mmCIF file of C-alpha atoms in Angstrom:
data_model
loop_
_atom_site.group_PDB
_atom_site.id
_atom_site.type_symbol
_atom_site.label_atom_id
_atom_site.label_comp_id
_atom_site.label_asym_id
_atom_site.label_seq_id
_atom_site.Cartn_x
_atom_site.Cartn_y
_atom_site.Cartn_z
ATOM 1 C CA MET A 961 -24.935 53.029 23.008
ATOM 2 C CA ASN A 962 -22.704 53.331 25.684
ATOM 3 C CA HIS A 963 -18.965 53.421 25.254
ATOM 4 C CA LEU A 964 -17.838 51.823 27.599
ATOM 5 C CA LEU A 965 -20.284 48.082 26.624
ATOM 6 C CA ARG A 966 -18.932 47.875 23.371
ATOM 7 C CA THR A 967 -18.443 43.961 21.438
ATOM 8 C CA ALA A 968 -15.698 42.184 21.156
ATOM 9 C CA GLU A 969 -16.000 43.247 16.855
ATOM 10 C CA GLU A 970 -15.493 47.275 17.677
ATOM 11 C CA ARG A 971 -12.635 46.928 20.334
ATOM 12 C CA ARG A 972 -10.467 44.295 17.814
ATOM 13 C CA ARG A 973 -11.046 46.957 15.036
ATOM 14 C CA GLU A 974 -9.869 49.959 17.682
ATOM 15 C CA ILE A 975 -7.013 47.972 19.045
ATOM 16 C CA GLN A 976 -6.762 47.544 14.876
ATOM 17 C CA ARG A 977 -6.845 51.149 14.030
ATOM 18 C CA ASN A 978 -4.796 51.855 17.002
ATOM 19 C CA ALA A 979 -1.946 50.079 16.183
ATOM 20 C CA ASP A 980 -1.757 50.700 12.756
ATOM 21 C CA ARG A 981 -1.546 54.569 13.859
ATOM 22 C CA MET A 982 1.159 53.691 15.489
ATOM 23 C CA GLY A 983 3.064 51.810 12.501
ATOM 24 C CA ILE A 984 2.790 48.443 13.474
ATOM 25 C CA ASP A 985 2.077 46.220 10.871
ATOM 26 C CA ASP A 986 2.926 42.234 10.173
ATOM 27 C CA ALA A 987 6.742 43.492 8.543
ATOM 28 C CA TYR A 988 7.204 45.592 11.525
ATOM 29 C CA ILE A 989 6.006 42.209 13.509
ATOM 30 C CA SER A 990 8.280 40.098 11.279
ATOM 31 C CA GLU A 991 11.517 42.295 12.352
ATOM 32 C CA LEU A 992 10.881 43.152 15.532
ATOM 33 C CA VAL A 993 10.273 39.730 16.838
ATOM 34 C CA GLU A 994 14.086 38.234 13.309
ATOM 35 C CA THR A 995 15.793 41.284 15.431
ATOM 36 C CA PHE A 996 14.973 40.600 18.730
ATOM 37 C CA TYR A 997 15.020 35.974 18.564
ATOM 38 C CA ALA A 998 19.053 37.134 16.920
ATOM 39 C CA ARG A 999 20.072 39.081 19.885
ATOM 40 C CA VAL A 1000 18.550 36.245 21.763
ATOM 41 C CA ARG A 1001 20.737 33.946 20.900
ATOM 42 C CA ALA A 1002 23.449 35.335 21.066
ATOM 43 C CA ASP A 1003 22.776 36.520 24.539
ATOM 44 C CA ALA A 1004 25.423 34.838 26.548
ATOM 45 C CA ASP A 1005 22.740 34.420 29.344
ATOM 46 C CA LEU A 1006 19.203 33.360 26.914
ATOM 47 C CA GLY A 1007 21.562 32.192 24.240
ATOM 48 C CA PRO A 1008 22.588 28.891 25.564
ATOM 49 C CA ILE A 1009 18.587 28.682 26.851
ATOM 50 C CA PHE A 1010 16.988 29.013 24.186
ATOM 51 C CA GLU A 1011 19.048 26.972 22.167
ATOM 52 C CA LYS A 1012 18.716 23.625 24.433
ATOM 53 C CA GLU A 1013 14.749 24.010 23.603
ATOM 54 C CA ILE A 1014 14.824 25.299 20.009
ATOM 55 C CA GLY A 1015 17.455 23.552 19.002
ATOM 56 C CA ASP A 1016 17.108 23.398 15.038
ATOM 57 C CA ASN A 1017 13.486 24.530 14.502
ATOM 58 C CA TRP A 1018 14.194 27.876 14.694
ATOM 59 C CA ALA A 1019 11.747 28.588 11.996
ATOM 60 C CA PRO A 1020 8.911 27.468 13.198
ATOM 61 C CA HIS A 1021 9.106 29.189 16.778
ATOM 62 C CA LEU A 1022 9.810 32.825 14.758
ATOM 63 C CA ALA A 1023 6.545 31.775 13.164
ATOM 64 C CA ARG A 1024 4.522 31.323 16.062
ATOM 65 C CA MET A 1025 6.435 33.861 17.867
ATOM 66 C CA LYS A 1026 5.066 36.499 14.741
ATOM 67 C CA ASP A 1027 1.839 35.229 15.050
ATOM 68 C CA PHE A 1028 1.590 35.618 18.665
ATOM 69 C CA TRP A 1029 2.853 39.315 18.807
ATOM 70 C CA ALA A 1030 0.439 40.033 16.599
ATOM 71 C CA SER A 1031 -2.415 39.308 18.222
ATOM 72 C CA VAL A 1032 -1.192 40.650 21.411
ATOM 73 C CA ALA A 1033 -0.819 43.330 19.397
ATOM 74 C CA MET A 1034 -3.011 43.678 16.951
ATOM 75 C CA ASN A 1035 -5.083 41.560 18.127
ATOM 76 C CA ALA A 1036 -4.650 39.443 14.817
ATOM 77 C CA GLY A 1037 -6.581 36.251 16.550
ATOM 78 C CA ARG A 1038 -3.394 35.133 15.010
ATOM 79 C CA TYR A 1039 -1.940 33.040 17.905
ATOM 80 C CA THR A 1040 -3.212 30.215 19.159
ATOM 81 C CA GLY A 1041 -0.763 28.275 21.312
ATOM 82 C CA LYS A 1042 -0.271 27.451 25.421
ATOM 83 C CA PRO A 1043 2.627 29.911 27.048
ATOM 84 C CA VAL A 1044 2.144 29.117 30.071
ATOM 85 C CA PRO A 1045 2.862 25.395 29.926
ATOM 86 C CA ALA A 1046 5.398 25.701 27.603
ATOM 87 C CA HIS A 1047 7.406 27.902 29.502
ATOM 88 C CA THR A 1048 7.044 25.930 32.940
ATOM 89 C CA LYS A 1049 8.589 22.537 31.446
ATOM 90 C CA LEU A 1050 11.790 24.764 31.104
ATOM 91 C CA THR A 1051 14.716 23.661 33.601
ATOM 92 C CA GLY A 1052 16.929 26.579 34.220
ATOM 93 C CA VAL A 1053 15.536 29.800 33.633
ATOM 94 C CA ASP A 1054 15.141 31.938 36.531
ATOM 95 C CA ALA A 1055 13.634 35.380 37.167
ATOM 96 C CA THR A 1056 16.825 37.023 36.442
ATOM 97 C CA HIS A 1057 16.385 35.949 32.925
ATOM 98 C CA PHE A 1058 13.021 37.538 32.905
ATOM 99 C CA GLN A 1059 14.816 40.964 33.259
ATOM 100 C CA THR A 1060 17.153 40.662 30.672
ATOM 101 C CA TRP A 1061 14.945 39.355 28.373
ATOM 102 C CA LEU A 1062 12.536 42.971 28.330
ATOM 103 C CA GLY A 1063 15.936 45.058 28.585
ATOM 104 C CA LEU A 1064 16.448 43.101 24.867
ATOM 105 C CA PHE A 1065 13.507 43.577 23.630
ATOM 106 C CA GLN A 1066 13.071 47.648 25.000
ATOM 107 C CA GLN A 1067 16.298 47.486 22.915
ATOM 108 C CA VAL A 1068 15.372 46.240 19.793
ATOM 109 C CA LEU A 1069 11.916 48.213 20.070
ATOM 110 C CA GLU A 1070 13.932 51.298 20.067
ATOM 111 C CA ASP A 1071 16.568 50.396 17.737
ATOM 112 C CA THR A 1072 13.315 49.496 15.094
ATOM 113 C CA ALA A 1073 9.731 50.998 15.736
ATOM 114 C CA PRO A 1074 8.012 52.316 14.093
ATOM 115 C CA SER A 1075 7.344 54.931 16.440
ATOM 116 C CA PRO A 1076 8.064 56.286 19.260
ATOM 117 C CA GLU A 1077 5.401 55.565 20.970
ATOM 118 C CA ALA A 1078 4.849 52.115 19.898
ATOM 119 C CA VAL A 1079 7.792 51.895 22.335
ATOM 120 C CA PRO A 1080 5.817 51.709 25.789
ATOM 121 C CA TYR A 1081 2.855 50.034 23.712
ATOM 122 C CA PHE A 1082 4.906 46.827 23.325
ATOM 123 C CA MET A 1083 6.793 47.426 26.454
ATOM 124 C CA GLU A 1084 3.035 47.853 28.537
ATOM 125 C CA ARG A 1085 2.467 44.454 27.307
ATOM 126 C CA ALA A 1086 5.775 42.714 27.337
ATOM 127 C CA GLN A 1087 6.305 43.506 30.905
ATOM 128 C CA ARG A 1088 2.959 42.585 31.837
ATOM 129 C CA ILE A 1089 3.327 38.767 29.794
ATOM 130 C CA ALA A 1090 6.725 38.315 31.634
ATOM 131 C CA LYS A 1091 5.186 39.518 35.196
ATOM 132 C CA SER A 1092 2.255 36.219 34.582
ATOM 133 C CA LEU A 1093 4.711 33.651 33.686
ATOM 134 C CA GLN A 1094 7.409 34.576 35.902
ATOM 135 C CA LEU A 1095 4.228 34.239 38.417
ATOM 136 C CA ALA A 1096 3.542 30.704 37.342
ATOM 137 C CA MET A 1097 7.186 29.492 37.143
ATOM 138 C CA PHE A 1098 8.481 30.989 40.008
ATOM 139 C CA GLY A 1099 4.870 31.765 42.339
ATOM 140 C CA LEU A 1100 4.101 34.814 44.020
ATOM 141 C CA GLN A 1101 7.524 35.512 46.711
ATOM 142 C CA ASN A 1102 9.889 34.847 43.591
ATOM 143 C CA LEU A 1103 8.426 38.439 41.154
ATOM 144 C CA PRO A 1104 11.010 41.010 41.528
ATOM 145 C CA THR A 1105 10.343 44.159 43.172
ATOM 146 C CA ARG A 1106 10.450 47.067 41.518
ATOM 147 C CA ASN A 1107 12.399 49.909 41.831
#
C-alpha cells in the first residue's frame, strides 16, 4: 500500500505513537493546561480578559482545554467545541494579546515539557491555532507579520 494513502485510523495511531514517544500523555496535558492558565490568570493583559469571560467557571474551562489539547497533540478526539465562535464574541481582544498568549505558552512548555521535541511540536500547533483565530477575529490585514 502506498504510504501516502493511509487510513484515518493509521494516521491517528501514528500521531498517538509520536506523542507517546515525546512523553505527551493525559498527565502532561493536564499539567500543561493547569500551569498555562494559572499564568494567564496572573498576566496583567490576559488575566482580565479571561476573568471577564470565564469568571468562576474555571473548572469546566480547564476540562475543555485539556480535551482540546489532548485532541490537538494526541489525536484523542475528545474535544467537540467550536473555538472560532467562542473567540469572535470576545471584546477587548486585539492581535497583540495572541503574541502574549503564545509567549506564555512557549514559556510554560519550556518549563514543563516532558522532552525537548515536545516544545516545537506544541508551538507549531499553537501558532497555527492562533493565526486561524486571529484571521477569524481581525481579518487578513490585521495579522501580525513575522520578523
